[in-house]
Short mmCIF file of C-alpha atoms and ligand atoms in Angstrom, two decimals:
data_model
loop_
_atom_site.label_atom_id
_atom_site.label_comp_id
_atom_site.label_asym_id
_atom_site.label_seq_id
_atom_site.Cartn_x
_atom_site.Cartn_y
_atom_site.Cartn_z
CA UNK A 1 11.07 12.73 34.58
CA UNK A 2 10.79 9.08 35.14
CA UNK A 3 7.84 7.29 36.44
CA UNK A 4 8.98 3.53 37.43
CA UNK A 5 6.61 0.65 37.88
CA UNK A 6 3.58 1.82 35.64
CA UNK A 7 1.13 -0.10 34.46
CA UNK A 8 0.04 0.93 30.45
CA UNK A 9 -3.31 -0.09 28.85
CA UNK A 10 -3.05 -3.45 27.17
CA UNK A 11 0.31 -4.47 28.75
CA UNK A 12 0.36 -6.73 32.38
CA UNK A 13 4.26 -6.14 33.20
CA UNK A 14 4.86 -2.65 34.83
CA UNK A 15 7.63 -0.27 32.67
CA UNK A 16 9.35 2.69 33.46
CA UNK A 17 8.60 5.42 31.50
CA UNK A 18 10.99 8.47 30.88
CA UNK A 19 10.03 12.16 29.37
CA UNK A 20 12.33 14.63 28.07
CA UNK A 21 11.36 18.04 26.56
CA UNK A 22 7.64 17.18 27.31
CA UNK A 23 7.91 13.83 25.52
CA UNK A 24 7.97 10.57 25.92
CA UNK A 25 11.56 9.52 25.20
CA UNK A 26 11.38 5.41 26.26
CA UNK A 27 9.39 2.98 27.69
CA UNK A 28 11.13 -0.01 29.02
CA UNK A 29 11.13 -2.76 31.23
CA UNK A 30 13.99 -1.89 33.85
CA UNK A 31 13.56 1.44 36.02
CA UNK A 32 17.06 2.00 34.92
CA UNK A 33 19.23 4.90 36.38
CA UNK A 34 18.01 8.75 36.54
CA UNK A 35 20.01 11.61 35.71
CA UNK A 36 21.12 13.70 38.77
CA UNK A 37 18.50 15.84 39.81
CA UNK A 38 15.62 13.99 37.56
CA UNK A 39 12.30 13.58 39.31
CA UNK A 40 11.61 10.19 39.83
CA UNK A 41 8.05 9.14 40.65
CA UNK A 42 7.13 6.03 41.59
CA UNK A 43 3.72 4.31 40.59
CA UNK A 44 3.76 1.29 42.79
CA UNK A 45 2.05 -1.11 39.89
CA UNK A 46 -0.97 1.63 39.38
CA UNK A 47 -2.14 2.08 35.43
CA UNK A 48 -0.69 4.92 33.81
CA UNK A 49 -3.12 6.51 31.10
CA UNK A 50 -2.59 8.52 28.36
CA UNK A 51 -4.04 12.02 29.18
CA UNK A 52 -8.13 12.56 28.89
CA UNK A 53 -9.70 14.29 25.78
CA UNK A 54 -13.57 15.53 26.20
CA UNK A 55 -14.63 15.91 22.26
CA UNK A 56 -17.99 17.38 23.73
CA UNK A 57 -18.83 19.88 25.85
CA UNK A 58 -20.04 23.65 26.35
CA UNK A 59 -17.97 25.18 29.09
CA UNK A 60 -19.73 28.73 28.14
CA UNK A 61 -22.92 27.48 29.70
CA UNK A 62 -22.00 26.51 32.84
CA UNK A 63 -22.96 27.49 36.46
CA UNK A 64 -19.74 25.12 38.18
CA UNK A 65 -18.47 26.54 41.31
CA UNK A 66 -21.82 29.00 41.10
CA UNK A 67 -24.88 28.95 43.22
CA UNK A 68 -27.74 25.90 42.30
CA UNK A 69 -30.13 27.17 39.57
CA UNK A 70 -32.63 24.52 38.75
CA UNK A 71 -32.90 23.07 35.66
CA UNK A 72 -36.38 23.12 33.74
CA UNK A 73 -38.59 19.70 33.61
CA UNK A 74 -38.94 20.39 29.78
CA UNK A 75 -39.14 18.06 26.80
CA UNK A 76 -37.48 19.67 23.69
CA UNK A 77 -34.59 20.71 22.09
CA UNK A 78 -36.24 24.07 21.34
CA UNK A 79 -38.26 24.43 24.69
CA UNK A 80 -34.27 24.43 26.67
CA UNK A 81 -33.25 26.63 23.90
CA UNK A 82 -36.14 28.90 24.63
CA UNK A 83 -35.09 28.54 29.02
CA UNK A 84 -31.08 29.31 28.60
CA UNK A 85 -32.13 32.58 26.14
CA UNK A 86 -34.40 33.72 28.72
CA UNK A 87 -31.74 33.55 31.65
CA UNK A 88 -28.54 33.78 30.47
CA UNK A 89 -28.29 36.99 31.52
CA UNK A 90 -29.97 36.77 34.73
CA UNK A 91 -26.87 34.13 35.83
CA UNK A 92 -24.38 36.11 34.05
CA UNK A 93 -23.76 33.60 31.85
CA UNK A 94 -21.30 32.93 30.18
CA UNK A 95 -19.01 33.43 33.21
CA UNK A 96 -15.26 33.66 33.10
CA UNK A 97 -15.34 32.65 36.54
CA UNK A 98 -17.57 29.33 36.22
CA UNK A 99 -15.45 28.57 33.10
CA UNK A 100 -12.47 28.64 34.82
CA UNK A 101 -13.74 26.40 37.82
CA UNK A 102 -15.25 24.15 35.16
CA UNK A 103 -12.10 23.63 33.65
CA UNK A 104 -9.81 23.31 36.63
CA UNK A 105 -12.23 20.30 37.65
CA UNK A 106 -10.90 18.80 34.28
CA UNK A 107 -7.61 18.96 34.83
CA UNK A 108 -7.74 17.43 37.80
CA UNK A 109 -9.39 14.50 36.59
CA UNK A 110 -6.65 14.17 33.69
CA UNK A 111 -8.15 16.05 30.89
CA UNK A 112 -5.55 17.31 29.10
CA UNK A 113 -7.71 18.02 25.51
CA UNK A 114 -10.82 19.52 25.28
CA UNK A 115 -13.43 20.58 22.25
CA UNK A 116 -16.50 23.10 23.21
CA UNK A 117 -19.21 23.84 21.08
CA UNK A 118 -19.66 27.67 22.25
CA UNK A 119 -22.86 29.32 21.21
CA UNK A 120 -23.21 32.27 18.72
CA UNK A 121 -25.96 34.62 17.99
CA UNK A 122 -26.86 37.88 17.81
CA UNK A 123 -27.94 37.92 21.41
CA UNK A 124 -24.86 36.56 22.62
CA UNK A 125 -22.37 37.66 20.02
CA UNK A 126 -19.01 36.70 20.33
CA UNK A 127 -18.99 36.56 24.34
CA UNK A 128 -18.95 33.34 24.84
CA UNK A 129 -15.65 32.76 22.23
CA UNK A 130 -13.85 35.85 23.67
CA UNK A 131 -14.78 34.33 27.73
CA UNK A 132 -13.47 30.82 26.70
CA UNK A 133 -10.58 31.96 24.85
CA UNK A 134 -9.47 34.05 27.27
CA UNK A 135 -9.99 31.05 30.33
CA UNK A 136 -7.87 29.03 27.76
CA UNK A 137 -4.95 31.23 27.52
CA UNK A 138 -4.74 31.45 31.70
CA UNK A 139 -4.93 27.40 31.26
CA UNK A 140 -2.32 26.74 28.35
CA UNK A 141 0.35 24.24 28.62
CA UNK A 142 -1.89 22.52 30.98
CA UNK A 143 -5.02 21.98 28.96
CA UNK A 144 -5.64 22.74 25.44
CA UNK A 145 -8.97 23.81 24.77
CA UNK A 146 -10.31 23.90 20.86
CA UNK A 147 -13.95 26.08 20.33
CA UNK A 148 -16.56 25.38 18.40
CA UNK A 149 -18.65 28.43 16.71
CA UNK A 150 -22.09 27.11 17.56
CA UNK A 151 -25.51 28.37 16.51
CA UNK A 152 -27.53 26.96 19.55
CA UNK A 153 -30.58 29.41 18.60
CA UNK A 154 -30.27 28.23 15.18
CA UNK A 155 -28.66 28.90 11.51
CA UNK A 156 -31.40 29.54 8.92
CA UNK A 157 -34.09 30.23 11.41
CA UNK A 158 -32.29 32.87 13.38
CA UNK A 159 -31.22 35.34 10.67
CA UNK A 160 -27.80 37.13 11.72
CA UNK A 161 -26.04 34.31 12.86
CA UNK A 162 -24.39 33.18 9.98
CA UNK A 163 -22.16 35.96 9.42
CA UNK A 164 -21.03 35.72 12.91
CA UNK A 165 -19.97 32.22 13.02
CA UNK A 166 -17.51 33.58 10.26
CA UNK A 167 -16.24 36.58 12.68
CA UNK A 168 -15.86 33.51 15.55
CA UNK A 169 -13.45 31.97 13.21
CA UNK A 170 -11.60 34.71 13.26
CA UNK A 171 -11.69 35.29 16.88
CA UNK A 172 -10.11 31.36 17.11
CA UNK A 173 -12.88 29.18 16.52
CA UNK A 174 -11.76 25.95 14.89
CA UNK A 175 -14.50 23.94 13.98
CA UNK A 176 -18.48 24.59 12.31
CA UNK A 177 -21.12 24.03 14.27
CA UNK A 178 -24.92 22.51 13.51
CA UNK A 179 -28.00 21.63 15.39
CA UNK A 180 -30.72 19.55 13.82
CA UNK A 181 -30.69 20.88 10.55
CA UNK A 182 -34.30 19.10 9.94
CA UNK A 183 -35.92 18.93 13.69
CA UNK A 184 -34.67 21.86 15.00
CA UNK A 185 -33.83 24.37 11.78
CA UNK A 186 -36.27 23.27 9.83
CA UNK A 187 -34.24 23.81 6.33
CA UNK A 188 -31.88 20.74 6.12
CA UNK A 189 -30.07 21.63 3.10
CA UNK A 190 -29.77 25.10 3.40
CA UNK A 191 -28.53 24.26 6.95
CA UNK A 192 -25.83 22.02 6.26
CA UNK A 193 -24.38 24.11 2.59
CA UNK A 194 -24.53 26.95 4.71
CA UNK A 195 -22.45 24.88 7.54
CA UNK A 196 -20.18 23.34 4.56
CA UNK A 197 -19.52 26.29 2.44
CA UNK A 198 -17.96 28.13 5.65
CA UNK A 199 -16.14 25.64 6.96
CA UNK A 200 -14.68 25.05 3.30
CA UNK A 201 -14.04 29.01 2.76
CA UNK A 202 -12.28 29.24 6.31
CA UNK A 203 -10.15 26.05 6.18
CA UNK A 204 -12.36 24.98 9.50
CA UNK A 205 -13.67 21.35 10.37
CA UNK A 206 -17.72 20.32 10.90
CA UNK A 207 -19.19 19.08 14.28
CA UNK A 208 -22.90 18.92 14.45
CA UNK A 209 -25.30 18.13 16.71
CA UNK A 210 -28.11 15.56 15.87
CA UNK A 211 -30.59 15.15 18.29
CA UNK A 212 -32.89 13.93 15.40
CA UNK A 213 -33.48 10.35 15.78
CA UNK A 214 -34.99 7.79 13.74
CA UNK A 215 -35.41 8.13 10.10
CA UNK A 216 -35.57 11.66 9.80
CA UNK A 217 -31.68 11.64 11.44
CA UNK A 218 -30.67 9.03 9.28
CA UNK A 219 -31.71 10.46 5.91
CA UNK A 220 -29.72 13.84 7.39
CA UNK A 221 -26.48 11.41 8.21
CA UNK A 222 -26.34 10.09 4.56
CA UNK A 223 -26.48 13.71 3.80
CA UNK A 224 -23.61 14.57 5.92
CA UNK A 225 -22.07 11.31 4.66
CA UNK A 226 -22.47 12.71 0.81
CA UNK A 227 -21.45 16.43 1.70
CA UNK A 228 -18.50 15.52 3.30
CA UNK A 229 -17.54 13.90 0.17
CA UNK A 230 -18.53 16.60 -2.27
CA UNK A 231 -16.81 18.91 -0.14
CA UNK A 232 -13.60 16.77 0.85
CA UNK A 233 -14.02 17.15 4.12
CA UNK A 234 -12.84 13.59 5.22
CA UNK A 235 -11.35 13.68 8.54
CA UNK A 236 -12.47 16.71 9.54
CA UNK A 237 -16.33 16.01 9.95
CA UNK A 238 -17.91 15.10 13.13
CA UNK A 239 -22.09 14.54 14.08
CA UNK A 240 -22.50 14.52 17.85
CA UNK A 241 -24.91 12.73 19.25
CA UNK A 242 -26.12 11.31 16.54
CA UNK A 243 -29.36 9.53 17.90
CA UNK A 244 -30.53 8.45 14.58
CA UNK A 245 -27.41 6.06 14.07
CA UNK A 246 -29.52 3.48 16.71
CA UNK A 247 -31.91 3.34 13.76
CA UNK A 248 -31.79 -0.93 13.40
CA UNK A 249 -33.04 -0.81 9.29
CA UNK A 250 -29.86 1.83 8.52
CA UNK A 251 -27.20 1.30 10.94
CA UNK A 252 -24.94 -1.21 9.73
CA UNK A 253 -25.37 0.83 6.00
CA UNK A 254 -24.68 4.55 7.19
CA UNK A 255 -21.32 3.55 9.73
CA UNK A 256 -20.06 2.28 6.18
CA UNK A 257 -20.79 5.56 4.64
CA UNK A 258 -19.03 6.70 7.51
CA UNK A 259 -15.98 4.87 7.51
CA UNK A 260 -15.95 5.69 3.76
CA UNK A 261 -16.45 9.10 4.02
CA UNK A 262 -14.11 9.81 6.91
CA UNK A 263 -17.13 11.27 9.54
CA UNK A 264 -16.87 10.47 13.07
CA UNK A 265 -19.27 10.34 15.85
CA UNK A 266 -19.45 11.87 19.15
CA UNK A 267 -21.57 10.35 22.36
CA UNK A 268 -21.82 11.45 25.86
CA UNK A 269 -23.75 8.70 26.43
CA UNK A 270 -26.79 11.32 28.09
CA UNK A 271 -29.60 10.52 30.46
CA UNK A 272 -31.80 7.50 28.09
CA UNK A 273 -30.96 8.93 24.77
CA UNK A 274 -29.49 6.19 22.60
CA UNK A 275 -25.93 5.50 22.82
CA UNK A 276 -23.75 4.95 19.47
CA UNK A 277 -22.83 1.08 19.62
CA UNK A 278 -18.95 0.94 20.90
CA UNK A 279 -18.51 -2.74 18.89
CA UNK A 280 -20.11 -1.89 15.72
CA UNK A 281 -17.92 1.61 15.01
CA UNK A 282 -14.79 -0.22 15.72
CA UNK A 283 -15.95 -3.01 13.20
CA UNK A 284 -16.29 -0.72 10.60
CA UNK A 285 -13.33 1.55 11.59
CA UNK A 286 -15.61 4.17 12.58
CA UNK A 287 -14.11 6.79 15.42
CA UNK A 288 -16.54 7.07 18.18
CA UNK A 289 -15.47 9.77 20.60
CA UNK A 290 -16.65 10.47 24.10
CA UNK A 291 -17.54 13.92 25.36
CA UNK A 292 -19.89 15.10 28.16
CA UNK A 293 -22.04 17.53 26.57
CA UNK A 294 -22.76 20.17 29.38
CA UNK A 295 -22.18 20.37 32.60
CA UNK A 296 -23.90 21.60 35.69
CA UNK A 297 -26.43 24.60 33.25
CA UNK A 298 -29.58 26.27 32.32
CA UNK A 299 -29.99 22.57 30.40
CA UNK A 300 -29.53 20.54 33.29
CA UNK A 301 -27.96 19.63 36.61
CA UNK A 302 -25.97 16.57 35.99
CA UNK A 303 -22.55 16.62 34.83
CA UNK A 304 -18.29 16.84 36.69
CA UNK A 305 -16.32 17.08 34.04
CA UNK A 306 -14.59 13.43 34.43
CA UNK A 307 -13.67 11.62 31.33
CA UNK A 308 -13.30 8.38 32.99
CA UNK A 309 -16.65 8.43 34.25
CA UNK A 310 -18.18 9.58 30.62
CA UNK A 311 -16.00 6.52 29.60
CA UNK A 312 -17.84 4.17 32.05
CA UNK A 313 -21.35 5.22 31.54
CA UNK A 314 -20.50 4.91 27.82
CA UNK A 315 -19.63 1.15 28.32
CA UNK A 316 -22.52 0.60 30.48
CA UNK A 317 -24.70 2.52 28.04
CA UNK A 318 -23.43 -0.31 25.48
CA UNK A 319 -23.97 -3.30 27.95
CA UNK A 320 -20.33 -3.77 27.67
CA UNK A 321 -18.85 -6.77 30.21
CA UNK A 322 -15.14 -7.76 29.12
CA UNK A 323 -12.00 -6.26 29.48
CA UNK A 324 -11.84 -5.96 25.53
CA UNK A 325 -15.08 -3.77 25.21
CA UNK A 326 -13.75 -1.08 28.14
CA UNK A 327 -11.18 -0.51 26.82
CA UNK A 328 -13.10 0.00 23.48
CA UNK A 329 -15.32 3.04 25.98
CA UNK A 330 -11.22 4.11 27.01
CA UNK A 331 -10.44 4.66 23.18
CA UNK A 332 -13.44 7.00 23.10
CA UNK A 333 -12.06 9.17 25.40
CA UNK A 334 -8.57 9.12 24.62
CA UNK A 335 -7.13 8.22 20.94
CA UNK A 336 -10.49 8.59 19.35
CA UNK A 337 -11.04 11.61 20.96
CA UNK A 338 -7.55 13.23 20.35
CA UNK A 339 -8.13 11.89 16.32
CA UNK A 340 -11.62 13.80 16.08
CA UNK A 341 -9.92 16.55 17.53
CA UNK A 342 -6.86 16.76 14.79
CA UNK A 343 -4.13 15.73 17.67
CA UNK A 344 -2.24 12.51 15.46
CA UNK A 345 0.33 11.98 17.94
CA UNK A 346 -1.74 11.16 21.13
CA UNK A 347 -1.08 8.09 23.42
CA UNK A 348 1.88 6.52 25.57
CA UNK A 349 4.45 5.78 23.02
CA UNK A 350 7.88 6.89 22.60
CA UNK A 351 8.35 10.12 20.84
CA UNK A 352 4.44 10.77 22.09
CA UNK A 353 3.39 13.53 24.34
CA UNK A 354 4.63 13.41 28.08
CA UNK A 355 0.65 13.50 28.72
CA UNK A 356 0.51 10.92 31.79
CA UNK A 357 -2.59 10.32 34.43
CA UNK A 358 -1.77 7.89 37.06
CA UNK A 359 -4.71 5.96 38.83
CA UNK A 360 -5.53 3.17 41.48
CA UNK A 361 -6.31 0.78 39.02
CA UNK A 362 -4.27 -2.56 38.23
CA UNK A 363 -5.58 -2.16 34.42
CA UNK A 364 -6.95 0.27 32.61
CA UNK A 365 -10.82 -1.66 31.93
CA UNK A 366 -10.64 -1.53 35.63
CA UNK A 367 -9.93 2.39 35.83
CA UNK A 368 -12.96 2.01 33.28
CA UNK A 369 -15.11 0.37 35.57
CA UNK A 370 -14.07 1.42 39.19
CA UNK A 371 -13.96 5.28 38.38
CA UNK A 372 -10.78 5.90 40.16
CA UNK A 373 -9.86 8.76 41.45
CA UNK A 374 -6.77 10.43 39.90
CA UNK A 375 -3.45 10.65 41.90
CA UNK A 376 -1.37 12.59 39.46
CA UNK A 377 -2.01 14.16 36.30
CA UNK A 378 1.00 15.35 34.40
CA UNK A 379 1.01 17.39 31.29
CA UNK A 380 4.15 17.92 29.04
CA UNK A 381 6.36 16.04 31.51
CA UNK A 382 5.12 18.34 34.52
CA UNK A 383 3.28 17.42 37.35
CA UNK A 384 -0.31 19.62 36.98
CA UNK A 385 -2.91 17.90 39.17
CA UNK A 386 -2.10 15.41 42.38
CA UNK A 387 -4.71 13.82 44.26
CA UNK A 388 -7.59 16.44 43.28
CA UNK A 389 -6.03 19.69 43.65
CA UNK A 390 -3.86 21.83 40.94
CA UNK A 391 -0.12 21.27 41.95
CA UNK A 392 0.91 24.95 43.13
CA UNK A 393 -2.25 26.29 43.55
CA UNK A 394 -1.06 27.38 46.99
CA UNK A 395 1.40 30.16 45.26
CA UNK A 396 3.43 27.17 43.12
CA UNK A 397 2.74 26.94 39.89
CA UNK A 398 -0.44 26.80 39.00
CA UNK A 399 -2.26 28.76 36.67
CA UNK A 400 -3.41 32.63 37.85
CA UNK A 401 -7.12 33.26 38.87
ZN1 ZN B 501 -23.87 19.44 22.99
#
């Protein structure tokens, strides 16, 4: 494939860009001379962006492409914890089917990575992991999705749980999951050993969520700072959320910790919960990742699976004005993302992944800031998504229902 006058992030001059075997094989000035019988595609001076990677969400949850269920007016963690246990089941939830046309709505919009914190407990079991690994075997080649064993209901508090985050690893979870050790769990340390020792014993990474703001989540970040140390965990450690880092007295102090102890943080940038400052994480070499936590649930309404618009109201969550600063909010959801999620070789360079989105945008800060809609999304060197719709999903080639 070669896709002639395309304009990259951080470059003015269109290239041509060529892909071979699903990779990127040059990018160069002149549109040069296809092989008989290439596909040639022609981006007319639009931005060409590396493909989307949502390091957040919780596709098990959602009602997409279902009937509207309202959303409780509730205040607490624990009080829509208490809501989605009560009517999971009435929804059917989780649903293969709402998975699936949750996930086809991110492909569309050039999501070509995804990490989903999936909930485990005894109520639930291992339903959610089998529905989401089975929706991400219909999707593969096109979107590669990476689960999260979650205990949403709890770790210490909800006894049972623990053993079956271990038999979600072995049903293909990749990563550990944590809520609020302190503010939700109420047992901080035994929380986060508990969290550490399995992740350590099954080779897994860490990504917890900490809704726990001011001090109280700060004092738990050093602690997940220090563990991550003790147990070498460095690169593999993610807190989500992480309200606690807009703490003024301990910021600056904990993103070193951070950057020192390899942890990463992960914002969807929600409703008026602070926002993990974009400038700051870069300055201290810091990855800040973009997700969109969940979408269209028993949690709330809101929510379309777009990266580029997570990456937008991450900028404007951060004030950000200047070209330089959106494209800081286009890192999040692209090489940031792909780094918290283990993918090294993510972006548009030669060699790279064939992972292209094209948009109506002459740069990418304003794809950032325009929301654009995507005209092709192309994964592997093969056209997946144009204009909104799957490519073959009139009997092509497009993944079965
Ligand atoms: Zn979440």
């Amino acid at each position: 494939m070669r896709v002639t006058n395309a304009v990259l992030p951080g470059r003015s001059e269109p290239v041509t860009i060529v892909t071979e075997g699903g990779r990127i094989t040059a990018i160069k000035e002149s549109p040069g001379v296809g092989a008989p019988g290439e596909e040639v595609i022609d981006a007319a001076g639009r931005t060409v962006l590396p493909g989307l990677v949502n390091a957040h969400a919780h596709i098990d949850k959602t009602l997409h492409g279902g009937p509207w269920v309202s959303a409780p007016q509730v205040e607490t963690v624990a009080e829509r914890v208490a809501h989605e246990r009560r009517h999971r089941d009435t929804h059917g939830l989780p649903s293969r089917e709402y998975v699936a046309s949750l996930v086809e709505a991110m492909v569309v919009a050039g999501t070509t990575h995804l990490r989903t914190h999936t909930d485990v407990d005894p109520g639930v079991g291992l339903r959610g992991i089998t529905a989401v690994a089975e929706v991400a075997r219909r999707y593969e080649g096109v979107i590669d999705i990476q689960q999260v064993a979650f205990p949403q209901g709890g770790l210490i508090t909800n006894p049972g749980t623990l053993p079956l985050l271990r038999d979600a690893v072995e049903a293909g979870a990749s990563v550990i999951g944590g809520l609020d050790p302190a503010g939700f769990d109420d047992a901080p340390n035994a929380h986060l050993e508990a969290v550490f020792d399995l992740a350590a014993s099954t080779g897994t990474g860490i990504d917890i969520h900490l809704h726990d703001g001011g001090s109280l989540g700060a004092w738990e970040m050093g602690l997940i700072a220090r563990m991550t140390r003790e147990y070498d965990l460095g690169g593999r450690v993610a807190v989500s959320h992480a309200f606690g880092i807009a703490h003024p007295p301990t910021q600056a102090a904990l993103l070193e910790r951070f950057a020192e102890a390899g942890v990463a943080l992960v914002s969807a940038a929600v409703y008026d919960a602070p926002v993990p400052p974009l400038r700051a994480c870069a300055e201290h070499g810091v990855l800040l990742a973009g997700g969109t936590d969940g979408i269209n649930d028993l949690w709330g309404p809101f929510g379309d699976g777009d990266m580029l618009r997570r990456a937008m109201l991450i900028a404007y969550r951060n004030s950000s004005r200047s070209d330089d600063e959106l494209m800081l909010a286009l890192d999040a959801v692209t090489t940031n993302a792909a780094r918290v999620l283990g993918i090294e070789d993510h972006g548009l360079t030669v060699g790279g992944p064939a992972d292209l989105v094209v948009v109506d945008a002459r740069s990418a800060a304003e794809a950032v800031a325009r929301v654009p809609g995507r005209d092709l999304v192309i994964r592997s060197g093969r056209v997946v998504a144009r204009d909104g719709a799957l490519v073959g999903a009139e009997g092509g080639n497009a993944p079965p229902h």
